[in-house]
């Protein structure tokens, strides 16, 4: 679909200036752009199975860049986690949390829809995983305070 220049300008203006959410959503919907979270949802029940007591769960998106044969493209990872709620040692790395990694992908064809594909943390280097743990801890603490 070709977006008229005036609508493109208005869309960018609203998104970059924190325009009213309803107006922006209406504009996106009129353009045929879906803002719904792609599926499937994380399986938090399976992730929390190995823990006794209550668990805190959450997920967030990390953006990255794939550099392949001199071409760079953006990639989006969904990091989902589950960990025991322990007041004495919150987010102790010896007891948890568990983490899953999904990659955003699109189906082929005219009605290409986004969806999450499980890739697992094995796709990431040890250093990348070490860098993700603080992000998980930060996200979990923000969820507790929200």
Short mmCIF file of N, CA and C in Angstrom, two decimals:
data_model
loop_
_atom_site.label_atom_id
_atom_site.label_comp_id
_atom_site.label_asym_id
_atom_site.label_seq_id
_atom_site.Cartn_x
_atom_site.Cartn_y
_atom_site.Cartn_z
N UNK A 1 0.84 -1.17 0.00
CA UNK A 1 0.00 0.00 0.00
C UNK A 1 0.89 1.24 0.00
N UNK A 2 0.57 2.18 -0.83
CA UNK A 2 1.30 3.44 -0.90
C UNK A 2 0.65 4.43 0.06
N UNK A 3 1.43 4.95 1.00
CA UNK A 3 0.92 5.90 1.98
C UNK A 3 1.13 7.31 1.44
N UNK A 4 0.06 8.12 1.39
CA UNK A 4 0.22 9.50 0.93
C UNK A 4 1.20 10.26 1.83
N UNK A 5 1.95 11.18 1.22
CA UNK A 5 2.98 11.91 1.95
C UNK A 5 2.44 12.62 3.18
N UNK A 6 1.27 13.24 3.07
CA UNK A 6 0.75 13.98 4.22
C UNK A 6 0.43 13.04 5.39
N UNK A 7 -0.01 11.80 5.10
CA UNK A 7 -0.28 10.85 6.18
C UNK A 7 1.02 10.34 6.80
N UNK A 8 2.04 10.14 5.99
CA UNK A 8 3.33 9.71 6.50
C UNK A 8 3.89 10.77 7.44
N UNK A 9 3.83 12.03 7.01
CA UNK A 9 4.31 13.13 7.84
C UNK A 9 3.53 13.17 9.16
N UNK A 10 2.21 13.06 9.08
CA UNK A 10 1.37 13.12 10.28
C UNK A 10 1.67 11.94 11.21
N UNK A 11 1.86 10.76 10.66
CA UNK A 11 2.18 9.58 11.46
C UNK A 11 3.49 9.78 12.22
N UNK A 12 4.51 10.22 11.52
CA UNK A 12 5.81 10.46 12.16
C UNK A 12 5.69 11.54 13.21
N UNK A 13 4.96 12.60 12.93
CA UNK A 13 4.78 13.69 13.90
C UNK A 13 4.13 13.18 15.17
N UNK A 14 3.06 12.39 15.01
CA UNK A 14 2.35 11.90 16.19
C UNK A 14 3.18 10.92 16.99
N UNK A 15 3.88 10.03 16.31
CA UNK A 15 4.68 9.04 17.03
C UNK A 15 5.87 9.67 17.73
N UNK A 16 6.44 10.72 17.15
CA UNK A 16 7.62 11.33 17.74
C UNK A 16 7.30 12.39 18.79
N UNK A 17 6.05 12.83 18.87
CA UNK A 17 5.68 13.87 19.84
C UNK A 17 4.66 13.39 20.86
N UNK A 18 4.61 12.10 21.09
CA UNK A 18 3.70 11.55 22.09
C UNK A 18 2.28 12.05 21.92
N UNK A 19 1.77 11.91 20.73
CA UNK A 19 0.39 12.33 20.43
C UNK A 19 -0.58 11.45 21.21
N UNK A 20 -1.82 11.89 21.33
CA UNK A 20 -2.81 11.07 22.03
C UNK A 20 -2.86 9.66 21.43
N UNK A 21 -2.83 8.68 22.30
CA UNK A 21 -2.75 7.29 21.88
C UNK A 21 -3.91 6.88 20.98
N UNK A 22 -5.12 7.33 21.29
CA UNK A 22 -6.28 6.95 20.49
C UNK A 22 -6.17 7.49 19.07
N UNK A 23 -5.78 8.76 18.93
CA UNK A 23 -5.64 9.35 17.60
C UNK A 23 -4.57 8.63 16.79
N UNK A 24 -3.45 8.32 17.42
CA UNK A 24 -2.38 7.61 16.73
C UNK A 24 -2.83 6.21 16.33
N UNK A 25 -3.53 5.51 17.23
CA UNK A 25 -4.03 4.17 16.92
C UNK A 25 -5.03 4.23 15.77
N UNK A 26 -5.90 5.26 15.76
CA UNK A 26 -6.86 5.43 14.66
C UNK A 26 -6.14 5.65 13.33
N UNK A 27 -5.10 6.46 13.35
CA UNK A 27 -4.34 6.73 12.13
C UNK A 27 -3.66 5.45 11.64
N UNK A 28 -3.04 4.71 12.55
CA UNK A 28 -2.37 3.45 12.16
C UNK A 28 -3.39 2.46 11.60
N UNK A 29 -4.55 2.36 12.25
CA UNK A 29 -5.59 1.44 11.79
C UNK A 29 -6.07 1.84 10.39
N UNK A 30 -6.22 3.14 10.15
CA UNK A 30 -6.65 3.62 8.83
C UNK A 30 -5.63 3.26 7.75
N UNK A 31 -4.37 3.19 8.15
CA UNK A 31 -3.31 2.83 7.20
C UNK A 31 -3.15 1.32 7.07
N UNK A 32 -3.89 0.57 7.88
CA UNK A 32 -3.79 -0.88 7.82
C UNK A 32 -2.57 -1.42 8.56
N UNK A 33 -2.07 -0.66 9.54
CA UNK A 33 -0.91 -1.09 10.31
C UNK A 33 -1.39 -1.58 11.67
N UNK A 34 -1.18 -2.87 11.94
CA UNK A 34 -1.61 -3.47 13.21
C UNK A 34 -0.55 -3.23 14.27
N UNK A 35 -0.99 -2.85 15.45
CA UNK A 35 -0.07 -2.64 16.57
C UNK A 35 -0.20 -3.72 17.63
N UNK A 36 -0.99 -4.77 17.34
CA UNK A 36 -1.15 -5.85 18.30
C UNK A 36 0.15 -6.63 18.43
N UNK A 37 0.39 -7.15 19.62
CA UNK A 37 1.56 -7.99 19.87
C UNK A 37 1.44 -9.26 19.05
N UNK A 38 2.47 -9.61 18.28
CA UNK A 38 2.39 -10.86 17.52
C UNK A 38 2.31 -12.06 18.45
N UNK A 39 1.76 -13.15 17.97
CA UNK A 39 1.67 -14.38 18.76
C UNK A 39 2.77 -15.33 18.37
N UNK A 40 2.89 -16.41 19.01
CA UNK A 40 2.15 -16.82 20.20
C UNK A 40 2.72 -16.16 21.46
N UNK A 41 1.90 -16.13 22.50
CA UNK A 41 2.32 -15.56 23.78
C UNK A 41 3.33 -16.49 24.45
N UNK A 42 4.19 -15.97 25.31
CA UNK A 42 5.15 -16.82 26.02
C UNK A 42 4.43 -17.83 26.90
N UNK A 43 5.01 -19.02 27.03
CA UNK A 43 4.44 -20.08 27.87
C UNK A 43 5.05 -19.99 29.27
N UNK A 44 4.54 -19.04 30.06
CA UNK A 44 5.09 -18.82 31.39
C UNK A 44 4.85 -20.00 32.32
N UNK A 45 3.74 -20.72 32.13
CA UNK A 45 3.46 -21.88 32.98
C UNK A 45 4.56 -22.93 32.85
N UNK A 46 4.98 -23.21 31.65
CA UNK A 46 6.05 -24.18 31.44
C UNK A 46 7.37 -23.70 32.02
N UNK A 47 7.62 -22.41 31.92
CA UNK A 47 8.88 -21.85 32.44
C UNK A 47 8.92 -21.89 33.96
N UNK A 48 7.77 -21.71 34.62
CA UNK A 48 7.72 -21.67 36.08
C UNK A 48 7.57 -23.04 36.71
N UNK A 49 7.43 -24.08 35.89
CA UNK A 49 7.19 -25.43 36.40
C UNK A 49 8.26 -25.93 37.36
N UNK A 50 9.50 -25.60 37.12
CA UNK A 50 10.59 -26.13 37.94
C UNK A 50 10.82 -25.43 39.26
N UNK A 51 10.01 -24.45 39.58
CA UNK A 51 10.20 -23.69 40.81
C UNK A 51 9.11 -24.01 41.81
N UNK A 52 9.49 -23.95 43.09
CA UNK A 52 8.50 -24.09 44.15
C UNK A 52 8.06 -22.69 44.56
N UNK A 53 6.81 -22.54 44.91
CA UNK A 53 6.31 -21.25 45.34
C UNK A 53 5.98 -20.35 44.17
N UNK A 54 5.81 -19.08 44.50
CA UNK A 54 5.41 -18.13 43.47
C UNK A 54 6.59 -17.71 42.62
N UNK A 55 6.30 -17.41 41.38
CA UNK A 55 7.32 -16.96 40.43
C UNK A 55 6.90 -15.63 39.83
N UNK A 56 7.89 -14.85 39.49
CA UNK A 56 7.64 -13.63 38.74
C UNK A 56 8.00 -13.93 37.30
N UNK A 57 7.13 -13.51 36.39
CA UNK A 57 7.36 -13.73 34.97
C UNK A 57 7.27 -12.41 34.23
N UNK A 58 7.83 -12.38 33.06
CA UNK A 58 7.75 -11.19 32.23
C UNK A 58 8.44 -11.41 30.90
N UNK A 59 8.28 -10.45 30.03
CA UNK A 59 8.99 -10.50 28.75
C UNK A 59 9.17 -9.08 28.24
N UNK A 60 10.20 -8.91 27.44
CA UNK A 60 10.48 -7.61 26.84
C UNK A 60 11.19 -7.86 25.52
N UNK A 61 11.27 -6.83 24.72
CA UNK A 61 11.85 -6.96 23.38
C UNK A 61 13.21 -6.26 23.35
N UNK A 62 14.18 -6.96 22.79
CA UNK A 62 15.50 -6.39 22.55
C UNK A 62 15.71 -6.28 21.05
N UNK A 63 16.20 -5.14 20.63
CA UNK A 63 16.49 -4.94 19.22
C UNK A 63 17.96 -5.22 18.97
N UNK A 64 18.25 -5.77 17.83
CA UNK A 64 19.62 -6.06 17.47
C UNK A 64 19.82 -5.84 15.99
N UNK A 65 21.01 -6.15 15.52
CA UNK A 65 21.36 -6.04 14.11
C UNK A 65 22.04 -7.32 13.68
N UNK A 66 21.59 -7.86 12.57
CA UNK A 66 22.22 -9.03 11.97
C UNK A 66 23.14 -8.53 10.87
N UNK A 67 24.42 -8.84 10.99
CA UNK A 67 25.40 -8.45 9.99
C UNK A 67 25.81 -9.73 9.26
N UNK A 68 25.37 -9.85 8.01
CA UNK A 68 25.59 -11.08 7.26
C UNK A 68 26.10 -10.74 5.86
N UNK A 69 27.30 -11.16 5.57
CA UNK A 69 27.93 -10.95 4.27
C UNK A 69 27.88 -9.46 3.87
N UNK A 70 28.16 -8.60 4.82
CA UNK A 70 28.21 -7.18 4.54
C UNK A 70 26.88 -6.46 4.54
N UNK A 71 25.80 -7.17 4.77
CA UNK A 71 24.48 -6.54 4.82
C UNK A 71 23.99 -6.54 6.26
N UNK A 72 23.46 -5.40 6.68
CA UNK A 72 22.95 -5.28 8.04
C UNK A 72 21.43 -5.12 8.00
N UNK A 73 20.75 -5.91 8.83
CA UNK A 73 19.30 -5.82 8.93
C UNK A 73 18.92 -5.82 10.41
N UNK A 74 17.85 -5.12 10.76
CA UNK A 74 17.41 -5.14 12.17
C UNK A 74 16.74 -6.47 12.50
N UNK A 75 16.95 -6.94 13.72
CA UNK A 75 16.27 -8.13 14.23
C UNK A 75 15.69 -7.79 15.59
N UNK A 76 14.61 -8.49 15.95
CA UNK A 76 13.95 -8.25 17.23
C UNK A 76 13.83 -9.57 17.97
N UNK A 77 14.32 -9.57 19.20
CA UNK A 77 14.24 -10.74 20.06
C UNK A 77 13.28 -10.46 21.21
N UNK A 78 12.46 -11.44 21.54
CA UNK A 78 11.62 -11.34 22.74
C UNK A 78 12.28 -12.22 23.79
N UNK A 79 12.64 -11.61 24.90
CA UNK A 79 13.25 -12.31 26.02
C UNK A 79 12.14 -12.53 27.05
N UNK A 80 11.84 -13.79 27.34
CA UNK A 80 10.83 -14.13 28.36
C UNK A 80 11.56 -14.79 29.52
N UNK A 81 11.11 -14.51 30.72
CA UNK A 81 11.80 -15.05 31.89
C UNK A 81 10.79 -15.44 32.97
N UNK A 82 11.24 -16.33 33.82
CA UNK A 82 10.49 -16.72 35.02
C UNK A 82 11.51 -16.98 36.11
N UNK A 83 11.23 -16.53 37.30
CA UNK A 83 12.15 -16.73 38.41
C UNK A 83 11.40 -16.71 39.72
N UNK A 84 11.98 -17.38 40.73
CA UNK A 84 11.31 -17.42 42.03
C UNK A 84 11.30 -16.06 42.70
N UNK A 85 10.23 -15.82 43.42
CA UNK A 85 10.14 -14.59 44.22
C UNK A 85 10.77 -14.92 45.57
N UNK A 86 11.95 -14.33 45.80
CA UNK A 86 12.71 -14.61 47.02
C UNK A 86 13.18 -13.29 47.59
N UNK A 87 12.61 -12.88 48.71
CA UNK A 87 12.96 -11.60 49.31
C UNK A 87 14.39 -11.51 49.79
N UNK A 88 15.00 -12.66 50.18
CA UNK A 88 16.37 -12.64 50.69
C UNK A 88 17.40 -12.47 49.57
N UNK A 89 17.15 -13.12 48.44
CA UNK A 89 18.09 -13.06 47.31
C UNK A 89 17.32 -12.93 46.01
N UNK A 90 16.76 -11.75 45.76
CA UNK A 90 15.98 -11.61 44.53
C UNK A 90 16.84 -11.79 43.28
N UNK A 91 16.34 -12.58 42.38
CA UNK A 91 16.99 -12.85 41.10
C UNK A 91 18.41 -13.37 41.26
N UNK A 92 18.59 -14.26 42.24
CA UNK A 92 19.86 -14.95 42.44
C UNK A 92 20.11 -15.83 41.21
N UNK A 93 21.25 -15.64 40.56
CA UNK A 93 21.52 -16.35 39.31
C UNK A 93 21.71 -17.86 39.53
N UNK A 94 21.97 -18.29 40.75
CA UNK A 94 22.14 -19.73 41.01
C UNK A 94 20.79 -20.45 41.00
N UNK A 95 19.73 -19.77 41.39
CA UNK A 95 18.40 -20.40 41.46
C UNK A 95 17.51 -20.02 40.28
N UNK A 96 17.94 -19.16 39.46
CA UNK A 96 17.08 -18.74 38.35
C UNK A 96 17.49 -17.37 37.91
N UNK A 97 16.83 -16.78 37.05
CA UNK A 97 15.60 -17.16 36.38
C UNK A 97 15.87 -18.06 35.17
N UNK A 98 14.81 -18.61 34.61
CA UNK A 98 14.93 -19.28 33.34
C UNK A 98 14.59 -18.27 32.26
N UNK A 99 15.12 -18.51 31.07
CA UNK A 99 14.95 -17.55 29.99
C UNK A 99 14.66 -18.30 28.70
N UNK A 100 13.75 -17.74 27.91
CA UNK A 100 13.55 -18.22 26.54
C UNK A 100 13.78 -17.05 25.60
N UNK A 101 14.17 -17.37 24.39
CA UNK A 101 14.44 -16.34 23.38
C UNK A 101 13.63 -16.67 22.14
N UNK A 102 12.89 -15.68 21.65
CA UNK A 102 12.12 -15.82 20.41
C UNK A 102 12.59 -14.75 19.44
N UNK A 103 12.54 -15.07 18.15
CA UNK A 103 12.92 -14.15 17.09
C UNK A 103 11.67 -13.74 16.33
N UNK A 104 11.54 -12.45 16.04
CA UNK A 104 10.39 -11.97 15.26
C UNK A 104 10.61 -12.33 13.80
N UNK A 105 9.59 -12.97 13.21
CA UNK A 105 9.67 -13.39 11.82
C UNK A 105 8.34 -13.08 11.15
N UNK A 106 8.31 -13.19 9.83
CA UNK A 106 7.11 -12.91 9.07
C UNK A 106 6.82 -14.07 8.14
N UNK A 107 5.54 -14.38 8.00
CA UNK A 107 5.15 -15.41 7.04
C UNK A 107 5.30 -14.83 5.64
N UNK A 108 5.40 -15.71 4.66
CA UNK A 108 5.56 -15.24 3.28
C UNK A 108 4.19 -15.03 2.65
N UNK A 109 4.16 -14.27 1.60
CA UNK A 109 2.92 -14.04 0.88
C UNK A 109 2.44 -12.62 1.03
N UNK A 110 1.29 -12.36 0.42
CA UNK A 110 0.74 -11.01 0.42
C UNK A 110 0.28 -10.56 1.80
N UNK A 111 -0.24 -11.48 2.58
CA UNK A 111 -0.71 -11.10 3.92
C UNK A 111 0.31 -11.52 4.97
N UNK A 112 1.55 -11.09 4.79
CA UNK A 112 2.63 -11.47 5.70
C UNK A 112 2.33 -10.96 7.11
N UNK A 113 2.22 -11.89 8.05
CA UNK A 113 1.94 -11.53 9.44
C UNK A 113 3.15 -11.87 10.29
N UNK A 114 3.41 -11.00 11.25
CA UNK A 114 4.53 -11.21 12.16
C UNK A 114 4.17 -12.27 13.18
N UNK A 115 5.16 -13.05 13.59
CA UNK A 115 4.97 -14.03 14.65
C UNK A 115 6.34 -14.31 15.30
N UNK A 116 6.28 -14.82 16.52
CA UNK A 116 7.51 -15.13 17.25
C UNK A 116 7.90 -16.58 16.98
N UNK A 117 9.18 -16.80 16.70
CA UNK A 117 9.71 -18.14 16.47
C UNK A 117 10.70 -18.44 17.59
N UNK A 118 10.48 -19.53 18.33
CA UNK A 118 11.42 -19.86 19.41
C UNK A 118 12.79 -20.22 18.83
N UNK A 119 13.83 -19.58 19.34
CA UNK A 119 15.19 -19.91 18.92
C UNK A 119 16.04 -20.38 20.08
N UNK A 120 15.62 -20.08 21.29
CA UNK A 120 16.36 -20.53 22.46
C UNK A 120 17.61 -19.70 22.71
N UNK A 121 18.07 -19.71 23.95
CA UNK A 121 19.25 -18.92 24.30
C UNK A 121 20.54 -19.47 23.69
N UNK A 122 20.52 -20.72 23.19
CA UNK A 122 21.71 -21.28 22.57
C UNK A 122 22.16 -20.52 21.34
N UNK A 123 21.28 -19.74 20.74
CA UNK A 123 21.62 -18.92 19.57
C UNK A 123 22.55 -17.78 19.97
N UNK A 124 22.46 -17.37 21.22
CA UNK A 124 23.23 -16.22 21.71
C UNK A 124 24.56 -16.69 22.29
N UNK A 125 25.56 -15.85 22.16
CA UNK A 125 26.87 -16.15 22.75
C UNK A 125 26.77 -16.03 24.27
N UNK A 126 27.74 -16.61 24.97
CA UNK A 126 27.77 -16.51 26.43
C UNK A 126 27.82 -15.06 26.87
N UNK A 127 28.57 -14.26 26.16
CA UNK A 127 28.69 -12.84 26.53
C UNK A 127 27.35 -12.12 26.36
N UNK A 128 26.62 -12.46 25.30
CA UNK A 128 25.32 -11.83 25.08
C UNK A 128 24.37 -12.21 26.21
N UNK A 129 24.37 -13.49 26.61
CA UNK A 129 23.50 -13.94 27.70
C UNK A 129 23.87 -13.21 28.99
N UNK A 130 25.17 -13.06 29.25
CA UNK A 130 25.60 -12.32 30.45
C UNK A 130 25.10 -10.88 30.42
N UNK A 131 25.05 -10.28 29.23
CA UNK A 131 24.56 -8.90 29.11
C UNK A 131 23.04 -8.82 29.26
N UNK A 132 22.34 -9.92 28.99
CA UNK A 132 20.87 -9.92 29.09
C UNK A 132 20.42 -10.05 30.54
N UNK A 133 21.17 -10.76 31.40
CA UNK A 133 20.74 -10.94 32.80
C UNK A 133 20.44 -9.62 33.50
N UNK A 134 21.30 -8.59 33.38
CA UNK A 134 20.95 -7.31 34.03
C UNK A 134 19.66 -6.70 33.46
N UNK A 135 19.42 -6.89 32.16
CA UNK A 135 18.18 -6.36 31.56
C UNK A 135 16.97 -7.09 32.14
N UNK A 136 17.10 -8.39 32.37
CA UNK A 136 16.01 -9.16 32.98
C UNK A 136 15.77 -8.65 34.40
N UNK A 137 16.84 -8.48 35.15
CA UNK A 137 16.72 -7.99 36.53
C UNK A 137 16.07 -6.62 36.57
N UNK A 138 16.48 -5.74 35.67
CA UNK A 138 15.89 -4.39 35.61
C UNK A 138 14.42 -4.46 35.25
N UNK A 139 14.07 -5.26 34.25
CA UNK A 139 12.67 -5.37 33.84
C UNK A 139 11.83 -5.93 34.98
N UNK A 140 12.35 -6.96 35.66
CA UNK A 140 11.61 -7.57 36.78
C UNK A 140 11.40 -6.56 37.90
N UNK A 141 12.42 -5.77 38.22
CA UNK A 141 12.27 -4.79 39.29
C UNK A 141 11.30 -3.68 38.90
N UNK A 142 11.27 -3.30 37.63
CA UNK A 142 10.32 -2.30 37.17
C UNK A 142 8.89 -2.82 37.24
N UNK A 143 8.72 -4.13 36.97
CA UNK A 143 7.38 -4.74 37.05
C UNK A 143 6.89 -4.80 38.49
N UNK A 144 7.84 -5.05 39.42
CA UNK A 144 7.47 -5.08 40.84
C UNK A 144 7.01 -3.71 41.32
N UNK A 145 7.66 -2.66 40.82
CA UNK A 145 7.36 -1.31 41.27
C UNK A 145 6.18 -0.68 40.53
N UNK A 146 5.72 -1.34 39.47
CA UNK A 146 4.62 -0.77 38.67
C UNK A 146 3.28 -1.00 39.31
#
